[in-house]
Amino acid sequence: MDNQEVRNLVNFILAAGRLKRVERAGWSIRHLPGESVADHTYRTCVLALLLSQSAQVETDTEKVLLMSLFHDLAEGYIGDWDLETTKLVGKNKKHEIEKGVIEQLFALLPEKLMMEYSGLWKEFLEGKSREAKIVHVADKLEALVQAYELEMFGVSGWAMEEFSQGVYTNDIPNDVVELVRAIVGALGR
């Protein structure tokens, strides 16, 4: 790698690190103790990994992990949009803005990685593959686990109800739905 390619990699790494300083909007607008997008991303990756490896149907776990690692990467620059903001601005407009950021960030990578990650990010957005569906449900499930923790520590009782409804809005693959239900049940919902 030449010096410019190394600088580009460093810039990509710094861009990913921005997620450590972006608060999750859903918590902060409700005046609840927050978490960073990086905090959320980490546990989403863990949940996606567990769902993927517990699946009864063959699942590309590497693809699941890569999608979950990058699913909120653009938020380092555009912030985390809560549901109300997304509804007001429009989901398509949000995706258009995210796409512009993602394209610039992935352009920092060697071409092979840029192509692979761009394809996976698009696949995640479309949400049609089993791997994308697993990441989507892990993303929602992570918010529910965070709400559970807030309830457990006496901070909020209503957040559990709100976030438990969102878990089942995704098209969950049949072979992992039982595990999702078991986790949600263990959380008291």
PDB file of C-alpha atoms in Angstrom:
ATOM      1  CA  MET A   1       0.000   0.000   0.000  1.00  0.00           C
ATOM      2  CA  ASP A   2       1.231   3.463  -0.769  1.00  0.00           C
ATOM      3  CA  ASN A   3       1.039   6.385   1.659  1.00  0.00           C
ATOM      4  CA  GLN A   4      -2.272   7.679   0.281  1.00  0.00           C
ATOM      5  CA  GLU A   5      -3.940   4.267   0.626  1.00  0.00           C
ATOM      6  CA  VAL A   6      -2.766   4.035   4.233  1.00  0.00           C
ATOM      7  CA  ARG A   7      -4.039   7.579   4.915  1.00  0.00           C
ATOM      8  CA  ASN A   8      -7.385   6.591   3.406  1.00  0.00           C
ATOM      9  CA  LEU A   9      -7.581   3.553   5.708  1.00  0.00           C
ATOM     10  CA  VAL A  10      -6.781   5.730   8.700  1.00  0.00           C
ATOM     11  CA  ASN A  11      -9.504   8.177   7.624  1.00  0.00           C
ATOM     12  CA  PHE A  12     -11.978   5.296   7.375  1.00  0.00           C
ATOM     13  CA  ILE A  13     -10.987   4.097  10.853  1.00  0.00           C
ATOM     14  CA  LEU A  14     -11.429   7.630  12.218  1.00  0.00           C
ATOM     15  CA  ALA A  15     -14.822   7.864  10.518  1.00  0.00           C
ATOM     16  CA  ALA A  16     -15.947   4.645  12.219  1.00  0.00           C
ATOM     17  CA  GLY A  17     -14.709   6.039  15.534  1.00  0.00           C
ATOM     18  CA  ARG A  18     -17.065   8.997  15.224  1.00  0.00           C
ATOM     19  CA  LEU A  19     -19.887   6.619  16.202  1.00  0.00           C
ATOM     20  CA  LYS A  20     -18.455   6.586  19.734  1.00  0.00           C
ATOM     21  CA  ARG A  21     -19.418  10.266  20.059  1.00  0.00           C
ATOM     22  CA  VAL A  22     -22.892  10.176  18.481  1.00  0.00           C
ATOM     23  CA  GLU A  23     -25.731   9.662  20.941  1.00  0.00           C
ATOM     24  CA  ARG A  24     -28.694   7.469  20.110  1.00  0.00           C
ATOM     25  CA  ALA A  25     -31.498   9.965  19.560  1.00  0.00           C
ATOM     26  CA  GLY A  26     -34.349   7.734  20.724  1.00  0.00           C
ATOM     27  CA  TRP A  27     -33.042   7.856  24.276  1.00  0.00           C
ATOM     28  CA  SER A  28     -31.828  11.442  24.467  1.00  0.00           C
ATOM     29  CA  ILE A  29     -35.048  13.011  23.143  1.00  0.00           C
ATOM     30  CA  ARG A  30     -36.911  11.125  25.863  1.00  0.00           C
ATOM     31  CA  HIS A  31     -34.489  12.445  28.514  1.00  0.00           C
ATOM     32  CA  LEU A  32     -33.278   8.938  29.273  1.00  0.00           C
ATOM     33  CA  PRO A  33     -29.695   7.901  29.913  1.00  0.00           C
ATOM     34  CA  GLY A  34     -28.163   7.481  26.528  1.00  0.00           C
ATOM     35  CA  GLU A  35     -25.738   5.314  24.719  1.00  0.00           C
ATOM     36  CA  SER A  36     -23.553   5.989  21.737  1.00  0.00           C
ATOM     37  CA  VAL A  37     -24.252   4.574  18.305  1.00  0.00           C
ATOM     38  CA  ALA A  38     -21.033   2.549  18.736  1.00  0.00           C
ATOM     39  CA  ASP A  39     -22.448   1.031  21.945  1.00  0.00           C
ATOM     40  CA  HIS A  40     -25.590   0.066  20.053  1.00  0.00           C
ATOM     41  CA  THR A  41     -23.620  -1.272  17.083  1.00  0.00           C
ATOM     42  CA  TYR A  42     -21.487  -3.522  19.258  1.00  0.00           C
ATOM     43  CA  ARG A  43     -24.424  -5.262  20.918  1.00  0.00           C
ATOM     44  CA  THR A  44     -26.296  -5.418  17.610  1.00  0.00           C
ATOM     45  CA  CYS A  45     -23.281  -7.340  16.229  1.00  0.00           C
ATOM     46  CA  VAL A  46     -23.367  -9.731  19.193  1.00  0.00           C
ATOM     47  CA  LEU A  47     -27.110 -10.327  18.809  1.00  0.00           C
ATOM     48  CA  ALA A  48     -26.805 -10.753  15.033  1.00  0.00           C
ATOM     49  CA  LEU A  49     -23.994 -13.259  15.552  1.00  0.00           C
ATOM     50  CA  LEU A  50     -26.036 -15.271  18.053  1.00  0.00           C
ATOM     51  CA  LEU A  51     -29.130 -15.262  15.832  1.00  0.00           C
ATOM     52  CA  SER A  52     -27.076 -16.208  12.775  1.00  0.00           C
ATOM     53  CA  GLN A  53     -25.231 -19.050  14.455  1.00  0.00           C
ATOM     54  CA  SER A  54     -28.409 -20.327  16.123  1.00  0.00           C
ATOM     55  CA  ALA A  55     -30.278 -20.431  12.825  1.00  0.00           C
ATOM     56  CA  GLN A  56     -31.429 -23.821  11.614  1.00  0.00           C
ATOM     57  CA  VAL A  57     -31.012 -22.783   7.992  1.00  0.00           C
ATOM     58  CA  GLU A  58     -27.554 -22.137   6.571  1.00  0.00           C
ATOM     59  CA  THR A  59     -26.698 -18.482   7.088  1.00  0.00           C
ATOM     60  CA  ASP A  60     -23.661 -16.503   5.961  1.00  0.00           C
ATOM     61  CA  THR A  61     -22.475 -15.332   9.387  1.00  0.00           C
ATOM     62  CA  GLU A  62     -19.623 -13.273   7.958  1.00  0.00           C
ATOM     63  CA  LYS A  63     -22.128 -11.351   5.858  1.00  0.00           C
ATOM     64  CA  VAL A  64     -24.345 -10.851   8.928  1.00  0.00           C
ATOM     65  CA  LEU A  65     -21.428  -9.486  10.947  1.00  0.00           C
ATOM     66  CA  LEU A  66     -20.265  -7.127   8.205  1.00  0.00           C
ATOM     67  CA  MET A  67     -23.790  -5.783   7.709  1.00  0.00           C
ATOM     68  CA  SER A  68     -24.248  -5.258  11.431  1.00  0.00           C
ATOM     69  CA  LEU A  69     -20.854  -3.544  11.755  1.00  0.00           C
ATOM     70  CA  PHE A  70     -21.671  -1.009   9.040  1.00  0.00           C
ATOM     71  CA  HIS A  71     -25.457  -0.655   9.349  1.00  0.00           C
ATOM     72  CA  ASP A  72     -25.247   2.714  11.150  1.00  0.00           C
ATOM     73  CA  LEU A  73     -21.865   3.924   9.858  1.00  0.00           C
ATOM     74  CA  ALA A  74     -23.324   7.005   8.146  1.00  0.00           C
ATOM     75  CA  GLU A  75     -24.664   8.214  11.497  1.00  0.00           C
ATOM     76  CA  GLY A  76     -21.153   9.322  12.402  1.00  0.00           C
ATOM     77  CA  TYR A  77     -21.800  12.223  10.017  1.00  0.00           C
ATOM     78  CA  ILE A  78     -25.575  12.672   9.861  1.00  0.00           C
ATOM     79  CA  GLY A  79     -26.424  11.705  13.443  1.00  0.00           C
ATOM     80  CA  ASP A  80     -28.898   9.129  14.674  1.00  0.00           C
ATOM     81  CA  TRP A  81     -32.413   9.880  13.520  1.00  0.00           C
ATOM     82  CA  ASP A  82     -35.219   8.819  15.815  1.00  0.00           C
ATOM     83  CA  LEU A  83     -38.475   7.463  14.395  1.00  0.00           C
ATOM     84  CA  GLU A  84     -40.222  10.847  14.481  1.00  0.00           C
ATOM     85  CA  THR A  85     -37.428  12.572  12.548  1.00  0.00           C
ATOM     86  CA  THR A  86     -37.353   9.803   9.966  1.00  0.00           C
ATOM     87  CA  LYS A  87     -41.124  10.081   9.503  1.00  0.00           C
ATOM     88  CA  LEU A  88     -40.952  13.876   9.195  1.00  0.00           C
ATOM     89  CA  VAL A  89     -38.074  13.965   6.705  1.00  0.00           C
ATOM     90  CA  GLY A  90     -39.006  10.726   4.985  1.00  0.00           C
ATOM     91  CA  LYS A  91     -37.344   7.340   4.917  1.00  0.00           C
ATOM     92  CA  ASN A  92     -36.314   7.734   1.269  1.00  0.00           C
ATOM     93  CA  LYS A  93     -34.629  11.086   1.953  1.00  0.00           C
ATOM     94  CA  LYS A  94     -32.785   9.588   4.939  1.00  0.00           C
ATOM     95  CA  HIS A  95     -31.571   6.669   2.802  1.00  0.00           C
ATOM     96  CA  GLU A  96     -30.468   9.074   0.064  1.00  0.00           C
ATOM     97  CA  ILE A  97     -28.390  11.098   2.556  1.00  0.00           C
ATOM     98  CA  GLU A  98     -26.942   7.935   4.128  1.00  0.00           C
ATOM     99  CA  LYS A  99     -26.079   6.566   0.691  1.00  0.00           C
ATOM    100  CA  GLY A 100     -24.048   9.675  -0.129  1.00  0.00           C
ATOM    101  CA  VAL A 101     -22.086   9.391   3.114  1.00  0.00           C
ATOM    102  CA  ILE A 102     -21.566   5.633   2.781  1.00  0.00           C
ATOM    103  CA  GLU A 103     -20.318   5.979  -0.793  1.00  0.00           C
ATOM    104  CA  GLN A 104     -17.725   8.540   0.300  1.00  0.00           C
ATOM    105  CA  LEU A 105     -16.602   6.448   3.264  1.00  0.00           C
ATOM    106  CA  PHE A 106     -16.345   3.187   1.347  1.00  0.00           C
ATOM    107  CA  ALA A 107     -14.437   5.034  -1.416  1.00  0.00           C
ATOM    108  CA  LEU A 108     -11.611   5.373   1.112  1.00  0.00           C
ATOM    109  CA  LEU A 109     -11.131   1.600   1.048  1.00  0.00           C
ATOM    110  CA  PRO A 110      -9.307  -0.568  -1.485  1.00  0.00           C
ATOM    111  CA  GLU A 111     -11.589  -1.247  -4.446  1.00  0.00           C
ATOM    112  CA  LYS A 112     -12.263  -4.890  -3.523  1.00  0.00           C
ATOM    113  CA  LEU A 113     -13.477  -3.925  -0.038  1.00  0.00           C
ATOM    114  CA  MET A 114     -15.366  -0.917  -1.361  1.00  0.00           C
ATOM    115  CA  MET A 115     -17.334  -3.124  -3.738  1.00  0.00           C
ATOM    116  CA  GLU A 116     -17.991  -5.821  -1.141  1.00  0.00           C
ATOM    117  CA  TYR A 117     -19.082  -3.443   1.632  1.00  0.00           C
ATOM    118  CA  SER A 118     -21.180  -1.290  -0.704  1.00  0.00           C
ATOM    119  CA  GLY A 119     -23.029  -4.378  -1.887  1.00  0.00           C
ATOM    120  CA  LEU A 120     -23.631  -5.566   1.670  1.00  0.00           C
ATOM    121  CA  TRP A 121     -24.829  -2.139   2.796  1.00  0.00           C
ATOM    122  CA  LYS A 122     -27.286  -2.038  -0.130  1.00  0.00           C
ATOM    123  CA  GLU A 123     -28.427  -5.587   0.675  1.00  0.00           C
ATOM    124  CA  PHE A 124     -29.013  -4.569   4.306  1.00  0.00           C
ATOM    125  CA  LEU A 125     -31.040  -1.538   3.225  1.00  0.00           C
ATOM    126  CA  GLU A 126     -33.206  -3.629   0.903  1.00  0.00           C
ATOM    127  CA  GLY A 127     -33.808  -6.061   3.779  1.00  0.00           C
ATOM    128  CA  LYS A 128     -34.748  -8.999   1.565  1.00  0.00           C
ATOM    129  CA  SER A 129     -32.006 -11.555   2.197  1.00  0.00           C
ATOM    130  CA  ARG A 130     -32.158 -13.753   5.296  1.00  0.00           C
ATOM    131  CA  GLU A 131     -28.886 -12.188   6.488  1.00  0.00           C
ATOM    132  CA  ALA A 132     -30.297  -8.654   6.168  1.00  0.00           C
ATOM    133  CA  LYS A 133     -33.467  -9.737   7.990  1.00  0.00           C
ATOM    134  CA  ILE A 134     -31.384 -11.141  10.841  1.00  0.00           C
ATOM    135  CA  VAL A 135     -29.448  -7.872  11.153  1.00  0.00           C
ATOM    136  CA  HIS A 136     -32.678  -5.845  11.083  1.00  0.00           C
ATOM    137  CA  VAL A 137     -34.216  -7.892  13.888  1.00  0.00           C
ATOM    138  CA  ALA A 138     -30.943  -7.756  15.878  1.00  0.00           C
ATOM    139  CA  ASP A 139     -31.003  -3.955  15.492  1.00  0.00           C
ATOM    140  CA  LYS A 140     -34.537  -3.770  16.926  1.00  0.00           C
ATOM    141  CA  LEU A 141     -33.834  -6.386  19.574  1.00  0.00           C
ATOM    142  CA  GLU A 142     -30.824  -4.403  20.796  1.00  0.00           C
ATOM    143  CA  ALA A 143     -33.048  -1.368  21.467  1.00  0.00           C
ATOM    144  CA  LEU A 144     -35.373  -3.615  23.454  1.00  0.00           C
ATOM    145  CA  VAL A 145     -32.472  -4.967  25.527  1.00  0.00           C
ATOM    146  CA  GLN A 146     -31.368  -1.376  26.223  1.00  0.00           C
ATOM    147  CA  ALA A 147     -34.932  -0.521  27.321  1.00  0.00           C
ATOM    148  CA  TYR A 148     -34.899  -3.586  29.570  1.00  0.00           C
ATOM    149  CA  GLU A 149     -31.707  -2.374  31.211  1.00  0.00           C
ATOM    150  CA  LEU A 150     -33.241   1.046  31.792  1.00  0.00           C
ATOM    151  CA  GLU A 151     -36.293  -0.577  33.379  1.00  0.00           C
ATOM    152  CA  MET A 152     -34.118  -2.899  35.454  1.00  0.00           C
ATOM    153  CA  PHE A 153     -32.314   0.112  36.929  1.00  0.00           C
ATOM    154  CA  GLY A 154     -35.571   1.965  37.599  1.00  0.00           C
ATOM    155  CA  VAL A 155     -35.081   4.627  34.956  1.00  0.00           C
ATOM    156  CA  SER A 156     -38.004   3.932  32.622  1.00  0.00           C
ATOM    157  CA  GLY A 157     -40.888   1.522  32.594  1.00  0.00           C
ATOM    158  CA  TRP A 158     -42.641   2.607  29.413  1.00  0.00           C
ATOM    159  CA  ALA A 159     -39.692   2.175  27.026  1.00  0.00           C
ATOM    160  CA  MET A 160     -39.963  -1.621  27.172  1.00  0.00           C
ATOM    161  CA  GLU A 161     -43.503  -1.539  25.833  1.00  0.00           C
ATOM    162  CA  GLU A 162     -42.616   0.857  23.034  1.00  0.00           C
ATOM    163  CA  PHE A 163     -39.540  -1.043  21.869  1.00  0.00           C
ATOM    164  CA  SER A 164     -41.023  -4.522  22.237  1.00  0.00           C
ATOM    165  CA  GLN A 165     -43.564  -3.649  19.543  1.00  0.00           C
ATOM    166  CA  GLY A 166     -40.798  -2.788  17.063  1.00  0.00           C
ATOM    167  CA  VAL A 167     -39.101  -6.170  17.256  1.00  0.00           C
ATOM    168  CA  TYR A 168     -41.862  -7.966  15.375  1.00  0.00           C
ATOM    169  CA  THR A 169     -42.277  -5.412  12.582  1.00  0.00           C
ATOM    170  CA  ASN A 170     -39.492  -7.112  10.628  1.00  0.00           C
ATOM    171  CA  ASP A 171     -39.857 -10.132   8.428  1.00  0.00           C
ATOM    172  CA  ILE A 172     -38.031 -12.491  10.781  1.00  0.00           C
ATOM    173  CA  PRO A 173     -36.808 -15.753   9.241  1.00  0.00           C
ATOM    174  CA  ASN A 174     -38.948 -18.600  10.598  1.00  0.00           C
ATOM    175  CA  ASP A 175     -35.988 -20.554  11.918  1.00  0.00           C
ATOM    176  CA  VAL A 176     -34.863 -17.725  14.235  1.00  0.00           C
ATOM    177  CA  VAL A 177     -38.267 -16.374  15.293  1.00  0.00           C
ATOM    178  CA  GLU A 178     -38.476 -18.843  18.206  1.00  0.00           C
ATOM    179  CA  LEU A 179     -35.160 -17.617  19.602  1.00  0.00           C
ATOM    180  CA  VAL A 180     -36.251 -13.985  19.194  1.00  0.00           C
ATOM    181  CA  ARG A 181     -39.508 -14.765  21.030  1.00  0.00           C
ATOM    182  CA  ALA A 182     -37.558 -16.554  23.780  1.00  0.00           C
ATOM    183  CA  ILE A 183     -35.237 -13.573  24.264  1.00  0.00           C
ATOM    184  CA  VAL A 184     -38.142 -11.125  24.278  1.00  0.00           C
ATOM    185  CA  GLY A 185     -39.952 -13.407  26.734  1.00  0.00           C
ATOM    186  CA  ALA A 186     -36.928 -13.541  29.024  1.00  0.00           C
ATOM    187  CA  LEU A 187     -36.954  -9.749  29.039  1.00  0.00           C
ATOM    188  CA  GLY A 188     -40.527  -9.875  30.347  1.00  0.00           C
ATOM    189  CA  ARG A 189     -42.389  -9.003  27.173  1.00  0.00           C
TER     190      ARG A 189
END
